[in-house]
Every structure is written in structure tokens, then in C-alpha cells.
Coordinates of N, CA and C in Angstrom, one line a residue:
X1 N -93.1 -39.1 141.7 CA -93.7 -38.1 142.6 C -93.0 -36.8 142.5
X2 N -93.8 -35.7 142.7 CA -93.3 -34.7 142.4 C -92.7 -34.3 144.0
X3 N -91.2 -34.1 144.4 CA -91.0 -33.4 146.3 C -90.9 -32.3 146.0
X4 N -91.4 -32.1 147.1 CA -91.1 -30.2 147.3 C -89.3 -30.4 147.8
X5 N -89.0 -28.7 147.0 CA -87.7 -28.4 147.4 C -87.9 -27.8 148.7
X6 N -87.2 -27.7 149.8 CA -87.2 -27.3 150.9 C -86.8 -26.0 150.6
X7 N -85.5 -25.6 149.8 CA -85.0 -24.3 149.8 C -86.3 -23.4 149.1
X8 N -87.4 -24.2 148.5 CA -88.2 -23.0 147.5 C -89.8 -23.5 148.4
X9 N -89.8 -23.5 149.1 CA -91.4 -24.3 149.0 C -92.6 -23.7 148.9
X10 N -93.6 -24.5 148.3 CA -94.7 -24.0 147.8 C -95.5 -23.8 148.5
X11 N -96.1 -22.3 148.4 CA -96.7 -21.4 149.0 C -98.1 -20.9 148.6
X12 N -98.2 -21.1 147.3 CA -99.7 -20.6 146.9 C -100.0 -21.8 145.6
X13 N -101.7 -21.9 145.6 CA -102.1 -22.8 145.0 C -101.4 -23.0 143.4
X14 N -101.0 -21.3 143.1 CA -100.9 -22.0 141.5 C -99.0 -21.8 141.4
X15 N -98.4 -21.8 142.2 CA -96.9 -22.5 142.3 C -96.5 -23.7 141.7
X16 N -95.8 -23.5 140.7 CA -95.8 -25.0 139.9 C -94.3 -24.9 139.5
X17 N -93.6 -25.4 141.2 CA -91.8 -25.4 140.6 C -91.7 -26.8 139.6
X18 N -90.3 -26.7 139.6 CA -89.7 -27.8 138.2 C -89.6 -29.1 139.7
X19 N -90.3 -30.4 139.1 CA -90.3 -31.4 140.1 C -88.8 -31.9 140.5
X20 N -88.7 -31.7 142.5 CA -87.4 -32.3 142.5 C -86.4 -33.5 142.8
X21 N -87.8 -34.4 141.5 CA -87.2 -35.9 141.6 C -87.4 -36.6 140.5
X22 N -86.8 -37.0 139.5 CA -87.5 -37.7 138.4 C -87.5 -39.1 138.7
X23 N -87.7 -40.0 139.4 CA -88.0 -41.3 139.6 C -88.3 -41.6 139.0
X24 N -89.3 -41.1 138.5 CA -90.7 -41.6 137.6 C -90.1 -42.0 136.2
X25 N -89.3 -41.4 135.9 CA -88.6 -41.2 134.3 C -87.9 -42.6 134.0
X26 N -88.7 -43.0 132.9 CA -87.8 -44.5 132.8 C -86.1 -44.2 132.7
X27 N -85.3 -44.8 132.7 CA -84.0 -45.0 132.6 C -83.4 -44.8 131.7
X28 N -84.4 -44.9 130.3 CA -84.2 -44.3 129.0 C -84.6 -43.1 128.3
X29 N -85.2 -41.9 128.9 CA -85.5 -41.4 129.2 C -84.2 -40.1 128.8
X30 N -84.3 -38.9 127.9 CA -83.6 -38.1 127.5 C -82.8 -37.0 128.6
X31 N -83.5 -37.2 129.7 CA -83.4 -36.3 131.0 C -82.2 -37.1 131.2
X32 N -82.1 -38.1 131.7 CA -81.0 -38.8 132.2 C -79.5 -38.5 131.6
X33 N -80.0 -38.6 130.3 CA -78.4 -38.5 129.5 C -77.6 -37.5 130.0
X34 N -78.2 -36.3 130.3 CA -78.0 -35.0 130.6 C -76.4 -35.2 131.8
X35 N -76.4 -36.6 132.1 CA -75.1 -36.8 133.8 C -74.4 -38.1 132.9
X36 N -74.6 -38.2 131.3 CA -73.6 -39.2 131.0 C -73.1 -38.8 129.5
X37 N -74.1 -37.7 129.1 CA -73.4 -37.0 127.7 C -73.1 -36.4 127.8
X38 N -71.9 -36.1 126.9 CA -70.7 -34.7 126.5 C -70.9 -34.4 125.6
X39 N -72.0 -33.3 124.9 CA -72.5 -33.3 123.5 C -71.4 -32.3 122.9
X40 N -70.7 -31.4 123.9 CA -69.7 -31.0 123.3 C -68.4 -31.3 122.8
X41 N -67.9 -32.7 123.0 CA -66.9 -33.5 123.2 C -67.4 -34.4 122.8
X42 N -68.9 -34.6 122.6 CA -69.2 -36.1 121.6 C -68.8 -37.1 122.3
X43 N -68.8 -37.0 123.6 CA -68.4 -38.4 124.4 C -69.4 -39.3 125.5
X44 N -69.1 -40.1 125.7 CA -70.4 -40.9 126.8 C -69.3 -40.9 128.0
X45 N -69.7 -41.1 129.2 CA -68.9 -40.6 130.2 C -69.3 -41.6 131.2
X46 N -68.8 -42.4 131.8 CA -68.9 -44.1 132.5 C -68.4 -42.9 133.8
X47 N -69.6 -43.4 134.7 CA -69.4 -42.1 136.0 C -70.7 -43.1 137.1
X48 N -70.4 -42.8 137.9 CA -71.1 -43.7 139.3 C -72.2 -42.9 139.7
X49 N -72.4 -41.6 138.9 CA -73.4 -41.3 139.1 C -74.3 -41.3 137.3
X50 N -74.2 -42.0 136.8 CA -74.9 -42.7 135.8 C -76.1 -43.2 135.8
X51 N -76.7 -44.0 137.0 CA -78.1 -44.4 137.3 C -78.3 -43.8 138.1
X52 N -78.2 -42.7 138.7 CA -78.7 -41.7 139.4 C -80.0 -40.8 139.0
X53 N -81.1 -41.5 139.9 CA -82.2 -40.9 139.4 C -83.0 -39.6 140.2
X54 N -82.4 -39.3 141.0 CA -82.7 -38.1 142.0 C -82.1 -36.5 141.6
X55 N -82.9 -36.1 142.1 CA -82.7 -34.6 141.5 C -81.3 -34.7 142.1
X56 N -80.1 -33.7 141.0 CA -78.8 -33.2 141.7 C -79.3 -32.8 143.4
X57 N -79.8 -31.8 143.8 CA -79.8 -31.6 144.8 C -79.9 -32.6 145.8
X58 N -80.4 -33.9 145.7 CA -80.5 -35.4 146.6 C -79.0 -36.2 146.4
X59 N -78.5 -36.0 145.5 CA -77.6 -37.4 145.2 C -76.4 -36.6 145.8
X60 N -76.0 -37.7 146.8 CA -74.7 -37.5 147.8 C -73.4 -38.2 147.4
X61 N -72.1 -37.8 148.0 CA -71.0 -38.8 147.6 C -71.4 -40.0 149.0
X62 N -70.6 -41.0 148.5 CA -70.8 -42.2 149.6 C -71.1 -42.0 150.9
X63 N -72.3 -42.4 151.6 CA -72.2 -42.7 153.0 C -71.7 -43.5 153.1
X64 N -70.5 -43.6 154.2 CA -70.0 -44.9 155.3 C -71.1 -45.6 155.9
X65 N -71.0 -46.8 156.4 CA -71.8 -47.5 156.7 C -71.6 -47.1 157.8
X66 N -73.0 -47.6 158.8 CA -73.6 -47.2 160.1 C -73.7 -45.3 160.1
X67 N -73.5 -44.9 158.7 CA -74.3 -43.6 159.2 C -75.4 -43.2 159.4
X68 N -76.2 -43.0 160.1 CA -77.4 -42.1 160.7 C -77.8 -41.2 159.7
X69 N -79.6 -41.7 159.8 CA -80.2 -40.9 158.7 C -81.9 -40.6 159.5
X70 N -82.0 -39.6 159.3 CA -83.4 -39.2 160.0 C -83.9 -38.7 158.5
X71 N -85.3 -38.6 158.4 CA -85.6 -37.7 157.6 C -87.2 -37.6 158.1
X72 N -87.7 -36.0 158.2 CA -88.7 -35.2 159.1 C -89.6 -34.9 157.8
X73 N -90.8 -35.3 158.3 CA -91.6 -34.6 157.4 C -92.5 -35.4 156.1
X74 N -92.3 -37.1 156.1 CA -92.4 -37.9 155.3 C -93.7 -38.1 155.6
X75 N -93.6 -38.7 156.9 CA -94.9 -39.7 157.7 C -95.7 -38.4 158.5
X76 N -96.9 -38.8 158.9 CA -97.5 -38.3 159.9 C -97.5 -37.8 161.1
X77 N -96.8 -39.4 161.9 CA -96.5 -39.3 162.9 C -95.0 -39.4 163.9
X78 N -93.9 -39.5 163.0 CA -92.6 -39.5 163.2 C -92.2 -39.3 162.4
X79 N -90.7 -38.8 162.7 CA -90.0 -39.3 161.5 C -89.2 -40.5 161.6
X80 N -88.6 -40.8 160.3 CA -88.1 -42.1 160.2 C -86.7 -41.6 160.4
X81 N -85.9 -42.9 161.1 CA -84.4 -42.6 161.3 C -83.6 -44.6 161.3
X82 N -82.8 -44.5 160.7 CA -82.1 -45.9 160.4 C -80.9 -45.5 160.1
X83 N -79.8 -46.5 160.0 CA -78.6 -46.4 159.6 C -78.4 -47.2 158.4
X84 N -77.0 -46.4 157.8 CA -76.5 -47.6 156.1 C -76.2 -48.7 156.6
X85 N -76.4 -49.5 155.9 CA -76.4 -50.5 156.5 C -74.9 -51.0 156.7
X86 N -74.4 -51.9 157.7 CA -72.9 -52.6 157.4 C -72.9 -53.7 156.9
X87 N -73.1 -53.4 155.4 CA -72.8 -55.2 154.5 C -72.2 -54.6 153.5
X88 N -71.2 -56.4 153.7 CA -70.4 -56.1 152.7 C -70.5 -57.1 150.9
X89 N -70.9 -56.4 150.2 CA -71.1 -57.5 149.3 C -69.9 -57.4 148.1
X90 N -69.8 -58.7 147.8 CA -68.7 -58.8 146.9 C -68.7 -60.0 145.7
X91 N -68.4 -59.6 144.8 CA -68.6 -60.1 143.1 C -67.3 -60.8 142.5
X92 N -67.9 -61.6 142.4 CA -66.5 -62.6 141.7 C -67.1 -63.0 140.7
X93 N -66.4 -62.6 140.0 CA -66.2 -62.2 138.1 C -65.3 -63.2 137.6
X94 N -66.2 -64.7 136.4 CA -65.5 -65.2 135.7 C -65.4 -64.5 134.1
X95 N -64.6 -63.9 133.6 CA -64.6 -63.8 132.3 C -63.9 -63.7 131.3
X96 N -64.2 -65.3 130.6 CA -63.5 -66.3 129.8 C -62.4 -66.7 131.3
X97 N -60.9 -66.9 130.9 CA -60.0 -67.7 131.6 C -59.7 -66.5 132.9
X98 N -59.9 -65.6 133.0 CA -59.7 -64.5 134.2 C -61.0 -64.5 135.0
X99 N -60.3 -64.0 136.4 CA -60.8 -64.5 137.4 C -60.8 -63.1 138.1
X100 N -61.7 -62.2 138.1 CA -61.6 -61.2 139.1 C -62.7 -61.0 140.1
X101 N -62.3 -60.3 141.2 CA -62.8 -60.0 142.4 C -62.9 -58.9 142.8
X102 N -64.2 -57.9 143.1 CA -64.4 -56.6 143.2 C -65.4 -56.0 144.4
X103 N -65.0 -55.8 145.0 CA -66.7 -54.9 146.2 C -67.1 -53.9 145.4
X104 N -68.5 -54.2 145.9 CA -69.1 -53.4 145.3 C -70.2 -52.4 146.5
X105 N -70.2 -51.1 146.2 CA -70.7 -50.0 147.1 C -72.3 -50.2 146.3
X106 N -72.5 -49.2 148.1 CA -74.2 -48.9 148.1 C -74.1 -47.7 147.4
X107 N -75.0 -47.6 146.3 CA -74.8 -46.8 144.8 C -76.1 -45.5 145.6
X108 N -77.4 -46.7 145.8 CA -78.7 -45.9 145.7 C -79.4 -46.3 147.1
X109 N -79.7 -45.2 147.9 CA -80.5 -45.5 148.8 C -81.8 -45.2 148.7
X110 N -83.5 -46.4 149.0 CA -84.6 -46.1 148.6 C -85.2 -46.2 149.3
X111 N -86.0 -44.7 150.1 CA -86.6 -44.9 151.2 C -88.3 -45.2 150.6
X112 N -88.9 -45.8 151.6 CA -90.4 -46.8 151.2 C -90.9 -45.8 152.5
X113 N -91.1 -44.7 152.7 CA -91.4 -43.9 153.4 C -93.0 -44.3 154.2
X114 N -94.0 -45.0 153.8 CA -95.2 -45.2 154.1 C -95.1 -46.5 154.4
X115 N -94.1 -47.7 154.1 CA -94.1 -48.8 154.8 C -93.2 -49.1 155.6
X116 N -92.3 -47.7 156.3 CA -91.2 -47.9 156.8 C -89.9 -48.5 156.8
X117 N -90.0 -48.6 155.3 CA -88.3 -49.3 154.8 C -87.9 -48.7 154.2
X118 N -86.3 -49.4 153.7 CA -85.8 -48.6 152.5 C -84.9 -50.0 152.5
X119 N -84.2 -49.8 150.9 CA -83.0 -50.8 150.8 C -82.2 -50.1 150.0
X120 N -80.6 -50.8 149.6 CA -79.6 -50.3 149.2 C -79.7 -51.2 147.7
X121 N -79.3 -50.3 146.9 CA -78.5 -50.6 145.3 C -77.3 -50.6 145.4
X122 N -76.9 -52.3 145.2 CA -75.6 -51.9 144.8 C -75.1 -52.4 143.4
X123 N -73.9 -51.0 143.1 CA -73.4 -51.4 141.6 C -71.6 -51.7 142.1
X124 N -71.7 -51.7 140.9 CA -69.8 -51.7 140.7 C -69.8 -51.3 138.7
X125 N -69.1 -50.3 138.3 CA -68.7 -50.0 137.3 C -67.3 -50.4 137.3
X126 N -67.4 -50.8 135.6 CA -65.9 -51.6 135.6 C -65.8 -52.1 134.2
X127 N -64.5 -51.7 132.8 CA -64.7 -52.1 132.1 C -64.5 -53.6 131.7
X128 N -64.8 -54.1 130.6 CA -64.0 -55.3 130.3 C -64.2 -55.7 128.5
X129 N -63.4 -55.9 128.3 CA -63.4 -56.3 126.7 C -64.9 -57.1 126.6
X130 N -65.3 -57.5 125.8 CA -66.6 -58.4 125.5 C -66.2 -59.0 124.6
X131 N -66.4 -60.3 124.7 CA -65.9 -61.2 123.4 C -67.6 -61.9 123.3
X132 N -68.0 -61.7 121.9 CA -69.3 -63.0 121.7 C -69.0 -64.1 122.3
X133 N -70.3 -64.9 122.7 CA -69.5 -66.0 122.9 C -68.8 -66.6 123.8
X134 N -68.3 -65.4 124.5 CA -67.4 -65.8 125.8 C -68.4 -66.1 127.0
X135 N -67.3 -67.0 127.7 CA -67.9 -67.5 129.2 C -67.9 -65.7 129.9
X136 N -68.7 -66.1 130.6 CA -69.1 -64.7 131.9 C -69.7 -65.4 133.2
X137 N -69.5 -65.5 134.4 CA -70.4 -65.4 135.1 C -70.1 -64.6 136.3
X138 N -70.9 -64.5 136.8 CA -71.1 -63.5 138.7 C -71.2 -64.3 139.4
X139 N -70.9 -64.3 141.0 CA -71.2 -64.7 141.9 C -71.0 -63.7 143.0
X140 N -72.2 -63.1 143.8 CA -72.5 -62.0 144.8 C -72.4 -63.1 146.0
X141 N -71.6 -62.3 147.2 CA -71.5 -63.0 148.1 C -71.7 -61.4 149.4
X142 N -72.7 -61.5 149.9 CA -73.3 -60.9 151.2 C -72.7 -61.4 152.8
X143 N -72.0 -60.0 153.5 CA -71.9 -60.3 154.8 C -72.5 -59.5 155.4
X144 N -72.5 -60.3 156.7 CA -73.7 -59.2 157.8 C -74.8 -59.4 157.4
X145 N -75.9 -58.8 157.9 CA -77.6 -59.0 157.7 C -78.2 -57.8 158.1
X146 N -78.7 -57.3 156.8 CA -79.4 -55.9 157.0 C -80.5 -56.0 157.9
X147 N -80.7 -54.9 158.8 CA -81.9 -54.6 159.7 C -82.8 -54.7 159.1
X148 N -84.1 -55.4 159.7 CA -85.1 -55.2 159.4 C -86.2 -54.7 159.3
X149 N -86.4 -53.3 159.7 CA -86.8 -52.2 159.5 C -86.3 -50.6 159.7
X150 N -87.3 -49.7 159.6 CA -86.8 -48.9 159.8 C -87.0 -48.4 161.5
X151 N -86.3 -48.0 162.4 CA -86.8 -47.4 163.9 C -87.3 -46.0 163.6
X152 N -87.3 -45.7 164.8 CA -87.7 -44.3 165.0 C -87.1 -43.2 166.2

């Protein structure tokens, strides 16, 4: 979908700013690279804002959980307002004979603006050798219980 920027907004029919959200853009997608290549430096750059698919101007550093979020102007007839959620989830990482354990943060928040939800992405960036062949497994362990809607 194409949002209007609030700082520029569109004013006459043939206004046609640069859209300020690429959602749309698969993941592989040349636009993207643009927050993980260093074409001057020839390098790939492992950064937490790597699946970040929102215009620079949307993508925030971490909200704390239970922060408060309104946002005016989506819906018709209110706006929508919820908090991050407080859950904590955490990944236990077999791979091969090591044994690690890591929390993992709410990366991406996705508001469902017309059915009054949203939910959280979570990642955890983290390197690790790769062996073929080798044992791997996850195990995601969830606390607390996300609200079930959005209020108002």
C-alpha cells in the first residue's frame, strides 16, 4: 500500500510522492539491500534492521513492553490504541553438542488496521558456524498471553 507521509501530504490530484512503505516488495527485492549492502566496502552487514520493511521514516529503536501506541487516522471511526505486548519469548538452541539459550525481541510490529489487530515479529540475530549435516534444533518457549485485541 502506498501511506501518505504526514510531513508532505497530498494535496492535489496529480501528486505522486515516492511511496512511504514498501511492504509490498518481496524480501528479495533490490530495494531492501539498500540497509544490508556496503557496495563501497563490498560487504553484507548482519544488522537488526535487515528485515525491516517500512519506510526509514517508520522503523523505530525498541519499544519496552507495555508501551502505549495510538495511531489516528487509520479507521473511520476511532483510532486504534493497544500496548507492546509483555511476553517474553525465548529459544533454546541445540547445535551439534552446544547448548545455547537466547531471548529474543519484538523485531516488527503489524498493525491489521481494518480488523483491529496487530502482532509482533520476533527475531534474534546471531552467528554460528554451520556444519552439513549437523544436529540443529529450536525450541520457542512463550510467557504471558498477548491481548486479544486491539481497545480503543
Amino acid at each position: 500500500p502506498n501511506l501518505e507521509d504526514p510531513d508532505h501530504p497530498i494535496e492535489k490530484w496529480n501528486d505522486a510522492p515516492d511511496p512511504l512503505c514498501w511492504a509490498t516488495m518481496p524480501l528479495t527485492s533490490s530495494l531492501h539491500a539498500q540497509r544490508t549492502v556496503n557496495t563501497q566496502e563490498q560487504s553484507f552487514l548482519l544488522s537488526e534492521h535487515m528485515y525491516a520493511r517500512a519506510h526509514p521514516s517508520l522503523v523505530f529503536n525498541r519499544l519496552p513492553k507495555d508501551t502505549p501506541i495510538t495511531i489516528r487516522g487509520v479507521h473511520p471511526d476511532k483510532p486504534l490504541s493497544f500496548q507492546v505486548p509483555d511476553l517474553s519469548v525465548t529459544a533454546d538452541f541445540l547445535l551439534d553438542n552446544r547448548h545455547v539459550c537466547k531471548q529474543l525481541a519484538c523485531d516488527t510490529l503489524v498493525i491489521l488496521a481494518e480488523e483491529f489487530r496487530f502482532y509482533c515479529v520476533y527475531r534474534l540475530l546471531f552467528n554460528y558456524l554451520f556444519e552439513p549435516g549437523g544436529n540443529r534444533a529450536v525450541r520457542l518457549t512463550v510467557e504471558n498471553q498477548p491481548p486479544d485485541s486491539i481497545g480503543t
